[in-house]
Coordinates of C-alpha atoms and ligand atoms in Angstrom, one line a residue:
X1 CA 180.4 109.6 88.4
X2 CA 177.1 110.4 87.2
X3 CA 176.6 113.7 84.9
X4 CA 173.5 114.6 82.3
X5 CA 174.7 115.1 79.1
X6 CA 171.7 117.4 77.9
X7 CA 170.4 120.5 80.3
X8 CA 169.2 118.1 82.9
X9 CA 166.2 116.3 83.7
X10 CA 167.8 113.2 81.8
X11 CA 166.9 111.0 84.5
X12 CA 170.1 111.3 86.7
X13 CA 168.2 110.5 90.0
X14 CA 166.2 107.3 88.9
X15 CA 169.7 106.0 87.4
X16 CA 171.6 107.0 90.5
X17 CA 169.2 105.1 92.3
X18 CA 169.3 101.7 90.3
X19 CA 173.3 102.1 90.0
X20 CA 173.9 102.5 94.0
X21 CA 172.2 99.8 94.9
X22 CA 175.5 97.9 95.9
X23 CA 177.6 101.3 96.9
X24 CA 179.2 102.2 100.2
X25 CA 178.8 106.1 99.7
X26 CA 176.8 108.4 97.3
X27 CA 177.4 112.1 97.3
X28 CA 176.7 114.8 95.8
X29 CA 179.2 117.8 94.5
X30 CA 177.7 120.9 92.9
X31 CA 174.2 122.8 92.7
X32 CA 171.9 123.0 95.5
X33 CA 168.0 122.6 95.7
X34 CA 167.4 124.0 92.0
X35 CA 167.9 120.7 91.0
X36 CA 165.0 118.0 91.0
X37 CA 166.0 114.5 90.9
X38 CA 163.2 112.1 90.6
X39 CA 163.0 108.2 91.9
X40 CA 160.2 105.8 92.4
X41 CA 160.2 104.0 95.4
X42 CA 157.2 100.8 96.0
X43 CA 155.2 102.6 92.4
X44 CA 155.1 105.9 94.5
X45 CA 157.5 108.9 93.2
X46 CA 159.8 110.3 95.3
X47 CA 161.4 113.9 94.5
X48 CA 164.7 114.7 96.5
X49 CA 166.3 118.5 95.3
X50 CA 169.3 118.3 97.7
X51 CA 169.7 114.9 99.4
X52 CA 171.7 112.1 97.0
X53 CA 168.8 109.9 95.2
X54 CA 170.1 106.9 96.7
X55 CA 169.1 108.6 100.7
X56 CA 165.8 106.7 100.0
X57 CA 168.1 103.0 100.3
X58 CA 169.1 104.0 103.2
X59 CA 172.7 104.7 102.2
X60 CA 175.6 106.5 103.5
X61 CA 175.4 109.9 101.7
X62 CA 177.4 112.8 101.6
X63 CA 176.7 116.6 100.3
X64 CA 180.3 117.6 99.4
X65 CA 181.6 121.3 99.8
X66 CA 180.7 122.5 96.2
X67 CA 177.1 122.5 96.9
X68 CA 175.0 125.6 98.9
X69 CA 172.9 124.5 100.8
X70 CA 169.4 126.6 102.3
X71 CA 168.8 125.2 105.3
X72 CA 164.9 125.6 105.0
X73 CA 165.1 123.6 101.9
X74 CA 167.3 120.9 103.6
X75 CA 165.0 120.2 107.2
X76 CA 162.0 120.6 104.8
X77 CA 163.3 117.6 102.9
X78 CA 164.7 115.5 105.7
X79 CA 160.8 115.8 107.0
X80 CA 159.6 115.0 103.2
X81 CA 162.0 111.8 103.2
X82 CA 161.2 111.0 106.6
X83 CA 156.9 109.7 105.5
X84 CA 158.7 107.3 103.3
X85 CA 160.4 105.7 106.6
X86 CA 164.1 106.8 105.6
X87 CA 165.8 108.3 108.6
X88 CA 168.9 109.9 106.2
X89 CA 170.2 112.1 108.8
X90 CA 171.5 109.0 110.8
X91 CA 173.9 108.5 107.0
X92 CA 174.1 111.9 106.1
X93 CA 177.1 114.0 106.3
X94 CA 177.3 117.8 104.9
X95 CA 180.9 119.1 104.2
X96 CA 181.6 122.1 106.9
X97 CA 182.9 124.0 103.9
X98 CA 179.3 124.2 101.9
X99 CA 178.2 127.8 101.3
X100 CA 174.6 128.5 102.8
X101 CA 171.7 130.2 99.9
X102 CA 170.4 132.6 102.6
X103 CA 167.3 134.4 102.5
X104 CA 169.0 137.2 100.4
X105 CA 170.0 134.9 98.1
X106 CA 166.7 134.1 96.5
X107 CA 165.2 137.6 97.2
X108 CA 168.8 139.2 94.9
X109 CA 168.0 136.0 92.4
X110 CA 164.2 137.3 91.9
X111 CA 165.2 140.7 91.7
X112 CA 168.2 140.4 89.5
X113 CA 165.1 138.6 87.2
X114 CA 162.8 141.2 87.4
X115 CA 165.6 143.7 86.2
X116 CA 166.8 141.2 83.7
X117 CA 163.1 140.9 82.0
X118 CA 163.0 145.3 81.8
X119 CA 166.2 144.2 79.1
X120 CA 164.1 141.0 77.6
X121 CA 166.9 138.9 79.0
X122 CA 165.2 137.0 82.0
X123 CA 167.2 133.5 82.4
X124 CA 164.0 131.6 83.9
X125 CA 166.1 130.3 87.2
X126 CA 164.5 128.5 89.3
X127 CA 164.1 131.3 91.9
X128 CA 165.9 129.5 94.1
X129 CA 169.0 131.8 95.0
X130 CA 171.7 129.9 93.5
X131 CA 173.7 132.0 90.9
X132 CA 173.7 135.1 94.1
X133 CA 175.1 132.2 96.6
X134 CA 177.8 131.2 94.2
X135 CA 178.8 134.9 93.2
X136 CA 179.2 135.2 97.0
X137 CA 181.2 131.8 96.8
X138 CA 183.7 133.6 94.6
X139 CA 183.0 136.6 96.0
X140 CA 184.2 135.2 99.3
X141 CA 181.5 136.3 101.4
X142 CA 179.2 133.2 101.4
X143 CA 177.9 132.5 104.7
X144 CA 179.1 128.7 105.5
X145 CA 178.0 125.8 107.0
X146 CA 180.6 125.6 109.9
X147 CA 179.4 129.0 110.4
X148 CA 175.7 128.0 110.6
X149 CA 177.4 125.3 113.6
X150 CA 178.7 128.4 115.5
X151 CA 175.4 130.9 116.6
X152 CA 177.2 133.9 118.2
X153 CA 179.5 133.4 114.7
X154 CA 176.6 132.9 112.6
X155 CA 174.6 135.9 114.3
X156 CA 177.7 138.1 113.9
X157 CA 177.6 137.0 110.2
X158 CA 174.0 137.3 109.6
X159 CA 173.3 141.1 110.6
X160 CA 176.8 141.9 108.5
X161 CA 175.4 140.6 105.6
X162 CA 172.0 141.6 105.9
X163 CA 173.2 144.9 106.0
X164 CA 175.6 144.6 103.0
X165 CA 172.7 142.7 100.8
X166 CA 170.2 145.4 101.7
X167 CA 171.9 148.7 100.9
X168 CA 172.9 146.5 97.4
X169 CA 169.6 145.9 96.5
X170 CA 168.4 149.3 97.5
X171 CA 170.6 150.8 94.4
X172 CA 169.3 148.1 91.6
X173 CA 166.1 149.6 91.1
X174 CA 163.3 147.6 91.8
X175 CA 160.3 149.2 93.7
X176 CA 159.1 148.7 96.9
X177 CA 156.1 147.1 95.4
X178 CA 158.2 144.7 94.0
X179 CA 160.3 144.2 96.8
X180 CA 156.9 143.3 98.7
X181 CA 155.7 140.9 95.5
X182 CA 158.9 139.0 95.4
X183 CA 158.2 137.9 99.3
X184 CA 154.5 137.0 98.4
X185 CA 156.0 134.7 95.8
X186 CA 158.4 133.5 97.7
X187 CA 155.7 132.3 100.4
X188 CA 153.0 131.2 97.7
X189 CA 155.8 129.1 95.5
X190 CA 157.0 126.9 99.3
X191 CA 153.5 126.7 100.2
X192 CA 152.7 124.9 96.8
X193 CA 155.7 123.5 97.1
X194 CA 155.3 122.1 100.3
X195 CA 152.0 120.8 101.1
X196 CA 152.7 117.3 101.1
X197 CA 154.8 118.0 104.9
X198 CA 151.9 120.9 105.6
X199 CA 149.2 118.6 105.6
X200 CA 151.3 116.3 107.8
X201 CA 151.1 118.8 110.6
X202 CA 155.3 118.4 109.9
X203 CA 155.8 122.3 109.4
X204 CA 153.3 125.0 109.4
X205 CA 152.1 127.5 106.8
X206 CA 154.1 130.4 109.2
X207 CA 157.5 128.3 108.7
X208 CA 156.8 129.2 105.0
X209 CA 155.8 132.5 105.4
X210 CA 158.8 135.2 103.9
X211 CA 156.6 137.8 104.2
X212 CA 157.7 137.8 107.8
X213 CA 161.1 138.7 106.4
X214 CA 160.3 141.9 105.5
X215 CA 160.8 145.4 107.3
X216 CA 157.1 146.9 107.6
X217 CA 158.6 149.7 109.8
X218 CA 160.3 150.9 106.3
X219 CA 158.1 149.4 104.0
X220 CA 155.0 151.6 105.0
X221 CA 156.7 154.8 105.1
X222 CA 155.2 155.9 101.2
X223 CA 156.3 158.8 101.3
X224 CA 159.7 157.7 101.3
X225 CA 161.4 157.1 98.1
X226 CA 161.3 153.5 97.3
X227 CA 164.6 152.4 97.9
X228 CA 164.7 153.2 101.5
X229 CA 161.5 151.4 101.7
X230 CA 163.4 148.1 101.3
X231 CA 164.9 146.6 104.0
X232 CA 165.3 143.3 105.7
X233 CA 163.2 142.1 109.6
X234 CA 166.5 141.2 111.1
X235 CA 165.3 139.4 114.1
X236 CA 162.9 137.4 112.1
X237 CA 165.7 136.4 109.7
X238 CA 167.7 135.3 112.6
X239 CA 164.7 133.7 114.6
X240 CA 164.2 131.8 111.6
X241 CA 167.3 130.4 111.1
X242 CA 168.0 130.0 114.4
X243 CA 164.9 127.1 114.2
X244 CA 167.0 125.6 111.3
X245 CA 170.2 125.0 113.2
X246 CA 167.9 123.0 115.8
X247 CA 167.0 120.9 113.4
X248 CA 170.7 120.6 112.2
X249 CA 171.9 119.9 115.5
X250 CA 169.4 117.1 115.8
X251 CA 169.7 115.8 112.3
X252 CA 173.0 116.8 110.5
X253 CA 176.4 115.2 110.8
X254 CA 178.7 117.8 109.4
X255 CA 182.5 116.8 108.6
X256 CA 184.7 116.5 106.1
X257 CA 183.3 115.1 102.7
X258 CA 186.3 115.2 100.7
X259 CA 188.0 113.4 103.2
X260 CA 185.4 110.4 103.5
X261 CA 185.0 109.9 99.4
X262 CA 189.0 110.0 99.7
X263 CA 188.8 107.5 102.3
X264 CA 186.3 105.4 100.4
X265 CA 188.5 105.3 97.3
X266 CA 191.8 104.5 99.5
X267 CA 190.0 101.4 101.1
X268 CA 188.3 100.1 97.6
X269 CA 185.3 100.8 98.8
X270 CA 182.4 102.2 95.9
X271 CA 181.8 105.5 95.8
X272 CA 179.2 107.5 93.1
X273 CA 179.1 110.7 92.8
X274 CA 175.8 112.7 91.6
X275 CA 176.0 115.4 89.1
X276 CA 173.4 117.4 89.3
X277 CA 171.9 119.4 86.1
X278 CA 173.3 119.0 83.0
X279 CA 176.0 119.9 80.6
X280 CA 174.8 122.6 78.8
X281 CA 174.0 124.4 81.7
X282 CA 177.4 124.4 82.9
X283 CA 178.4 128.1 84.0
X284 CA 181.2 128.0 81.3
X285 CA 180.7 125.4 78.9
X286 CA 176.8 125.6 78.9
X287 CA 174.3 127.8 76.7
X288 CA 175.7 130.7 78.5
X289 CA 174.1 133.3 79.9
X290 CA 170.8 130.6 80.0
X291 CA 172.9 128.5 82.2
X292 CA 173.0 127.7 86.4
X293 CA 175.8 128.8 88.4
X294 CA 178.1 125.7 89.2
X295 CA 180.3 123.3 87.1
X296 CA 177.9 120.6 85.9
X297 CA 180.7 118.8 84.2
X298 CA 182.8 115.7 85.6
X299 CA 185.4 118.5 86.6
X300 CA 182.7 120.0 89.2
X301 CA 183.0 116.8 91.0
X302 CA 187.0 117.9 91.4
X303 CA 186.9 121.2 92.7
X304 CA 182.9 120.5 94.7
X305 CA 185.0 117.3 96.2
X306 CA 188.4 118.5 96.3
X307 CA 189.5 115.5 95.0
X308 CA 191.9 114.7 92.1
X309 CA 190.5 113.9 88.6
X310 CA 192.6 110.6 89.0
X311 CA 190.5 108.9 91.4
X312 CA 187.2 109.5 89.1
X313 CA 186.9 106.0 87.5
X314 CA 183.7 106.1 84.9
X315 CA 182.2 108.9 84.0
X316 CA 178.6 107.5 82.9
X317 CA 176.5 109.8 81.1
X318 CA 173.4 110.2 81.5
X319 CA 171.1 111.2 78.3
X320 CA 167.3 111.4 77.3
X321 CA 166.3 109.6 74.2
X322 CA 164.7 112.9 72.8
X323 CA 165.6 116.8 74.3
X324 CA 164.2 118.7 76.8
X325 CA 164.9 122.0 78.4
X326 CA 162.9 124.4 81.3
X327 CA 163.9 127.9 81.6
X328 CA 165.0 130.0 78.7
X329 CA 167.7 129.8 75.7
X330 CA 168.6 128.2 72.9
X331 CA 166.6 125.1 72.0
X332 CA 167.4 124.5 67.6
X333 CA 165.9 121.3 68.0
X334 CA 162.7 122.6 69.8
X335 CA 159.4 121.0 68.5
X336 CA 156.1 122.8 68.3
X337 CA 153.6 120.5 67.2
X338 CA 151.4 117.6 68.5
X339 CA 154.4 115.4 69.0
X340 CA 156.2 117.7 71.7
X341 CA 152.4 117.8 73.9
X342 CA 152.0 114.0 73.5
X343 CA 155.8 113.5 75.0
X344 CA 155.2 116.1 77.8
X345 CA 151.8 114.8 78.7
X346 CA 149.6 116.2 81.1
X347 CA 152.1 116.2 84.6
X348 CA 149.7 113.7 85.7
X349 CA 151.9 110.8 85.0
X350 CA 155.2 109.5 86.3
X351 CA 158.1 110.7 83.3
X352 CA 155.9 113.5 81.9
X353 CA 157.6 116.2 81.1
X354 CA 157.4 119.4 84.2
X355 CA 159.7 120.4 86.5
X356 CA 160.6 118.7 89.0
X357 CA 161.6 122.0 91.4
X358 CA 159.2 124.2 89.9
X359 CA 156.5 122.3 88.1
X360 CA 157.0 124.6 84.9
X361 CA 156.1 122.8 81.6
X362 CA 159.0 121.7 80.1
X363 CA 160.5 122.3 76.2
X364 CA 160.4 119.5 74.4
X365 CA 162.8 118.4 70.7
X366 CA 164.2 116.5 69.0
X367 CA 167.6 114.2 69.9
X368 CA 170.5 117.2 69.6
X369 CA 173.8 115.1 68.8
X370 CA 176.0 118.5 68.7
X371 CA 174.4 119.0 72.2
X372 CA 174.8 115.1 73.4
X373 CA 178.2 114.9 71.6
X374 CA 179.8 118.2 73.1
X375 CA 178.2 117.7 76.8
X376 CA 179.8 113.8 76.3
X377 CA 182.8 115.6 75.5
X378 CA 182.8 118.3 78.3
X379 CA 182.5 115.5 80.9
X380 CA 184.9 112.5 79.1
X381 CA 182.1 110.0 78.9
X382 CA 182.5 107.0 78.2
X383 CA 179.5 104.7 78.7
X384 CA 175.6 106.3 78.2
X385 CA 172.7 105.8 80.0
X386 CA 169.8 106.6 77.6
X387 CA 166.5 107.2 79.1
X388 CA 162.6 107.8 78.0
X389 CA 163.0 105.5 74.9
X390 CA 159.3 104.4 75.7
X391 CA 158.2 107.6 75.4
X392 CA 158.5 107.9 71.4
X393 CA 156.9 104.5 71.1
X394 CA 153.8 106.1 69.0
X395 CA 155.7 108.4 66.8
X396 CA 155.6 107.6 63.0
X397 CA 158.5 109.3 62.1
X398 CA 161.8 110.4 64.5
X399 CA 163.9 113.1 63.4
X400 CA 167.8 113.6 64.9
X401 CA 169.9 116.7 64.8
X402 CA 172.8 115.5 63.2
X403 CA 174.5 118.7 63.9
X404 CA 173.9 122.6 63.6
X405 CA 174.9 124.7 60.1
X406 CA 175.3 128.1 60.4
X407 CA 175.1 129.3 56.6
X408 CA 178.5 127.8 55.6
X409 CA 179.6 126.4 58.9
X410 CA 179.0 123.3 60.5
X411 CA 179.0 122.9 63.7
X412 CA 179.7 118.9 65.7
X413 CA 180.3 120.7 68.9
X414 CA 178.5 123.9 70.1
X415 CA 180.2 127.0 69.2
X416 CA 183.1 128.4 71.7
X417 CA 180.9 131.8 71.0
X418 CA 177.9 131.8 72.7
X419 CA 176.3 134.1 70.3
X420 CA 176.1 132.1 67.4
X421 CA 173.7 129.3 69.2
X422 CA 171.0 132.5 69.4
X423 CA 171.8 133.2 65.4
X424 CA 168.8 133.5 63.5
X425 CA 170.1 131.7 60.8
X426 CA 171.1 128.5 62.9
X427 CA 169.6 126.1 61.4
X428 CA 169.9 121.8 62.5
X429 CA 170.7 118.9 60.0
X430 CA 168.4 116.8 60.8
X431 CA 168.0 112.7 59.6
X432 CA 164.4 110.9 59.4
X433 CA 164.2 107.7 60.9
X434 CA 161.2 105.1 60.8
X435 CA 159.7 105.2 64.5
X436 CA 157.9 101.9 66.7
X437 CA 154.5 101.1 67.5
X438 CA 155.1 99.1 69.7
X439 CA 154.7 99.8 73.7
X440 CA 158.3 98.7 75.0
X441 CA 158.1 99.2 78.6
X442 CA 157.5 95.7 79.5
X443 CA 160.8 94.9 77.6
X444 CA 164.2 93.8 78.9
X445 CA 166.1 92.5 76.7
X446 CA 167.8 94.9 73.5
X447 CA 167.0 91.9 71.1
X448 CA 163.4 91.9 71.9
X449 CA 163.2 95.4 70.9
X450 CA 161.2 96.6 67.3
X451 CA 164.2 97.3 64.9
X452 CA 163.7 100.5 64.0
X453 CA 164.0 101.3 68.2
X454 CA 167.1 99.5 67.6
X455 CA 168.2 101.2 64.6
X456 CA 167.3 104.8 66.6
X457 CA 170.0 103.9 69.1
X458 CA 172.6 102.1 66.9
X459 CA 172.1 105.7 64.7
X460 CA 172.4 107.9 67.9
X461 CA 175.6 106.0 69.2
X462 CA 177.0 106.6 65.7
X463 CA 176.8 110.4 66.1
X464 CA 177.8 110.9 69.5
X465 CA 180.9 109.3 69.0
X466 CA 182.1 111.4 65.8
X467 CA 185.1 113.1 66.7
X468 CA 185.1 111.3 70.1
X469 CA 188.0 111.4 72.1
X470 CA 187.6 108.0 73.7
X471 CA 184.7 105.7 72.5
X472 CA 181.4 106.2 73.7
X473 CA 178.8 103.0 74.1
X474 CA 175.4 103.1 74.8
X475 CA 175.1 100.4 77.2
X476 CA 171.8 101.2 79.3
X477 CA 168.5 101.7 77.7
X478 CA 165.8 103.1 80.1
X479 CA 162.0 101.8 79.0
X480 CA 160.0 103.0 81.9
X481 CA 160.5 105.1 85.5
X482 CA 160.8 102.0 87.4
X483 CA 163.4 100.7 89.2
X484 CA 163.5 97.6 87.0
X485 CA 162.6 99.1 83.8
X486 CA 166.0 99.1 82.0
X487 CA 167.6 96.8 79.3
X488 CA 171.3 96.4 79.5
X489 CA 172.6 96.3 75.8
Ligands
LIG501 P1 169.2 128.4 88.4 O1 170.0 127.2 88.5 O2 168.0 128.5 89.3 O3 170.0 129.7 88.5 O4 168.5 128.5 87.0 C1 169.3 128.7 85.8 C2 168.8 127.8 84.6 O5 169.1 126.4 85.0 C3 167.3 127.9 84.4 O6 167.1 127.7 83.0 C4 166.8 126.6 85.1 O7 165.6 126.2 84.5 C5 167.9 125.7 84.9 N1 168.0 124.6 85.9 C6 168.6 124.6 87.1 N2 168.5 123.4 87.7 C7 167.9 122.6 86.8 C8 167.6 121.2 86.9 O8 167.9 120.5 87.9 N3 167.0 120.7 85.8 C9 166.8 121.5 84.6 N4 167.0 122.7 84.6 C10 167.6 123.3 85.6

C-alpha cells in the first residue's frame, strides 16, 4: 500500500506509477475526484483524479467500494486518458458498492462553504462534493453504483433524493443569488477544468453547463422568499445522468473489487493499493475540521476494500522532502519568504507547487517531523519514499521542525485535541542544517549526492523514527518528476 504521510500532494501518483510497473492489479480505496495524482508519461504530464496512476501502463485497475464516484468526473477522464492512447475501461473495474457524488453533492459542499465563511471557518474543499457524499455514506442514503446500473431504480432514486436535498438546502440559508452563483461556478470551474477534451470536440461546453440544473420556473419568481426560489430541473438532472450511464455501459466493468484484490492475494499475484490524500487529512486522525471526508490512513484501505489488515504487506510512505498544504488549517511550519515562492514556482513547470484538482497555489514549509512522524505512525510505515529533494537544491540554509512546544509541552505526535494545533502560542523546534548547491536531478546514486543532501535525509530519518513503533527507512529518494528520476538508497 501506498499512503502520503503529509496532507497529500507528496507525489503518491508518480511513485505509484514507477512501483506498478511489474504489478497484476492496482486499485484504489478511498476519496474520489478531489484528489489529483500526477504522472509523466513520454516528458508530457498526465493528471488522473479518480483512475489508479498506473491506468496510463495499461494495467488492470480497480476503484474499490470506499471511493464515490461522480460519474461526469469519471467519463470525463476515461475521454482525458483516452488522447494518450490508453483504453482503461477494457482493465478497469468499479466496485458495485461505490457511492455516487451526485449533483447535490457538490451544490450542499459549496453551500455548506458559503455558510461556513459567514462563521470565518471555511475548510477550502475542493468543491468537489465529497464530505456531503460521505455523510450520505453514513447516512445511508448515498445513491450507489449498482443503482446507477439499474435506470428505472436509479430514476426512482434520483427524484427521492432530489427532493430530500432540495427542501434541506432550502432551510440552510443561503440566497437565491447564491444558489444561482454556486451553479455559474460550478460550470466556469469544469470548463477550465476541462478544456483539454473541449477542444477535442470529446465533450461539449453544454455537457459542462450546471446552470441547466437549475429550476428557472422557481428561481424567477422574486417575489417569493428566497428559499422557495431554490430548487432543482429534475429532468435535466436525470437527462444528464442518463448520458453518463451510456457511457458506463459502454466503458465500465462493474463487479466486485474486494473480491478480485482478495483473489490477487490468494493466487500470489501483486496487488498496490493507492491511498489517495494524506495523513493529516484523515477525517479522524487529520488536522480536523481542515480535513477531507474518508480514511486516508492504511486502515482506509480495510474498510474501502473490505479486506483484512492481514493481507496488507508494506505499507510504503510516501513523503515530500519539505511541507506543503492547499486549503485551510494549521500549517506551524509554514514559510513566508522568498524561499517558499522559489519552491512553488510559477505552475509553469512540472513539480511546481498548484493543485492538481483545483490549480490553487499551494502552502509551502518547512520539513514537519511531528507531522511526518505521526502520519508514519497513523499508517504503520515502514519504508519512505521521499520526494522533491531537487527542489531545495539552491537553499543556503534548511530548517526542520523537530517537533511542536506548546509553552511547556512538547509535542512528537500531533495533539489528540485538535485545538491545540490552532494555539497561538504553538510554536516549532526547529534545527538548521547546511543546504546544496548543487543541481541533483541528473543523480542516481545516494553516494554521488553533496553531503550535506545526505546529511538532510540521514537527519530526517533520525526524527521520524523517534518513538517509532517499528523502524522506519528511507529507502527512495525522488530527484526529479520523471519516471527514472529516483535513487534507491
Ligand atoms: P475536500 O476533500 O474537497 O472535502 O477538501 C477538504 C480538504 O482536503 C481541503 O483542504 C482540500 O484542499 C484537501 N484535499 C482534498 N484532496 C486533496 C488532495 O488530493 N491533495 C491535497 N489536498 C487535498
Amino acid at each position: 500500500m501506498i499512503v502520503g504521510t503529509q496532507w497529500g500532494d507528496e507525489g503518491k501518483g508518480e511513485e505509484t506509477h514507477r512501483r506498478t510497473k511489474d504489478a497484476d492489479l492496482v486499485v484504489r480505496c478511498q476519496g474520489g475526484n478531489n484528489a489529483g495524482h500526477t504522472t509523466v508519461v513520454d516528458g508530457q504530464e498526465v493528471v488522473l483524479h479518480l483512475l489508479p496512476s498506473s491506468t496510463t501502463s495499461g494495467k488492470p485497475t480497480g476503484i474499490g467500494a470506499g471511493v464515490v464516484i461522480d460519474p461526469f468526473a469519471l467519463v470525463n477522464e476515461v475521454s482525458y486518458v483516452q488522447t494518450f492512447g490508453v483504453k482503461p475501461l477494457q482493465h478497469l473495474t468499479i466496485d458495485a458498492r461505490c457511492g455516487l457524488v451526485m449533483v447535490y453533492h457538490r451544490v450542499m459542499d459549496m453551500a455548506k462553504e458559503i455558510i461556513r465563511s459567514r462563521g470565518g471557518k471555511k475548510i477550502g474543499t475542493t468543491a468537489r462534493g465529497i464530505g456531503p457524499a460521505y455523510a450520505d455514506v453514513a447516512d445511508r442514503s448515498i445513491i450507489r453504483i449498482s443503482d446507477f446500473m439499474n435506470p428505472s431504480r436509479f430514476q426512482k432514486l434520483l427524484e427521492q433524493r432530489l427532493e430530500e436535498k432540495t427542501r434541506i438546502l432550502q432551510t440552510m440559508g443561503i440566497t437565491a443569488d447564491e444558489w444561482e452563483k454556486i451553479f455559474i461556478q460550478l460550470r466556469d470551474k469544469e470548463i477550465t477544468a476541462n478544456q483539454r477534451i473541449l477542444s477535442q470536440g470529446l465533450i461539449t461546453g453544454a455537457d459542462l453547463d450546471y446552470t441547466r440544473f437549475l429550476d428557472y420556473t422557481r428561481l424567477t419568481q422574486t417575489k417569493k422568499e428566497d428559499k422557495d426560489r431554490i430548487g432543482f430541473n429534475v429532468t435535466e438532472v436525470a437527462k444528464a445522468y442518463f448520458k453518463a450511464h451510456g457511457y458506463f455501459l459502454d466503458y465500465v466493468h462493474v463487479g466486485d473489487v474486494s473480491r478480485m484484490v482478495r483473489e490477487a492475494i490468494r493466487d500470489d499475484k501483486q496487488a498496490f493499493i493507492e491511498g489517495a490524500q494524506g495523513a493529516h487529512l484523515d477525517w479522524i486522525f487529520g488536522t480536523f475540521p481542515y480535513v477531507t471526508s474518508s480514511s486516508t490512513i492504511a486502515g482506509g484501505a480495510c474498510t474501502g476494500l473490505g479486506i483484512g489488515p492481514g493481507l496488507i504487506g508494506t505499507v510504503r510512505g510516501v513523503t515530500k522532502a519539505y511541507t506543503t498544504r492547499v486549503g485551510n488549517g494549521p500549517f506551524p511550519t509554514v514559510m513566508e519568504d522568498e524561499t517558499a515562492a522559489k519552491i512553488r514556482g510559477t505552475g509553469k513547470e512540472i513539480g511546481d507547487e498548484y493543485g492538481a484538482s483545483t490549480g490553487r497555489p499551494r502552502d509551502c514549509g518547512w520539513f514537519d517531523a511531528t507531522i511526518v512522524r505521526s502520519g508514519c505512525a497513523f499508517s504503520g510505515v515502514t519504508r519512505v519514499t521521499l520526494t522533491k529533494l531537487d527542489k531545495l537544491s539552491g537553499v543556503s540554509l534548511l530548517l526542520i521542525g523537530k517537533s511542536w512546544q506548546v509553552r511547556d509541552t512538547e509535542y512528537l505526535f500531533t495533539p489528540e485535541d485538535y485545538v491545540v494545533a490552532e494555539d497561538p502560542d504553538l510554536k516549532v523546534n526547529h534545527i538548521t542544517v547546511g543546504g546544496w548547491e548543487e543541481d541533483i536531478s541528473g543523480i542516481r546514486s545516494w553516494d554521488d549526492l553533496p553531503a550535506n543532501a545526505r546529511f538532510y535525509v540521514e537527519t530526517i530519518e533520525k526524527l521520524i523514527n523517534q518513538e517509532a513503533t517499528q523502524p522506519i527507512i528511507i529507502d527512495r529518494i525522488g530527484v526529479g518528476p520523471g519516471p527514472d528520476q529516483f535513487i534507491d538508497r
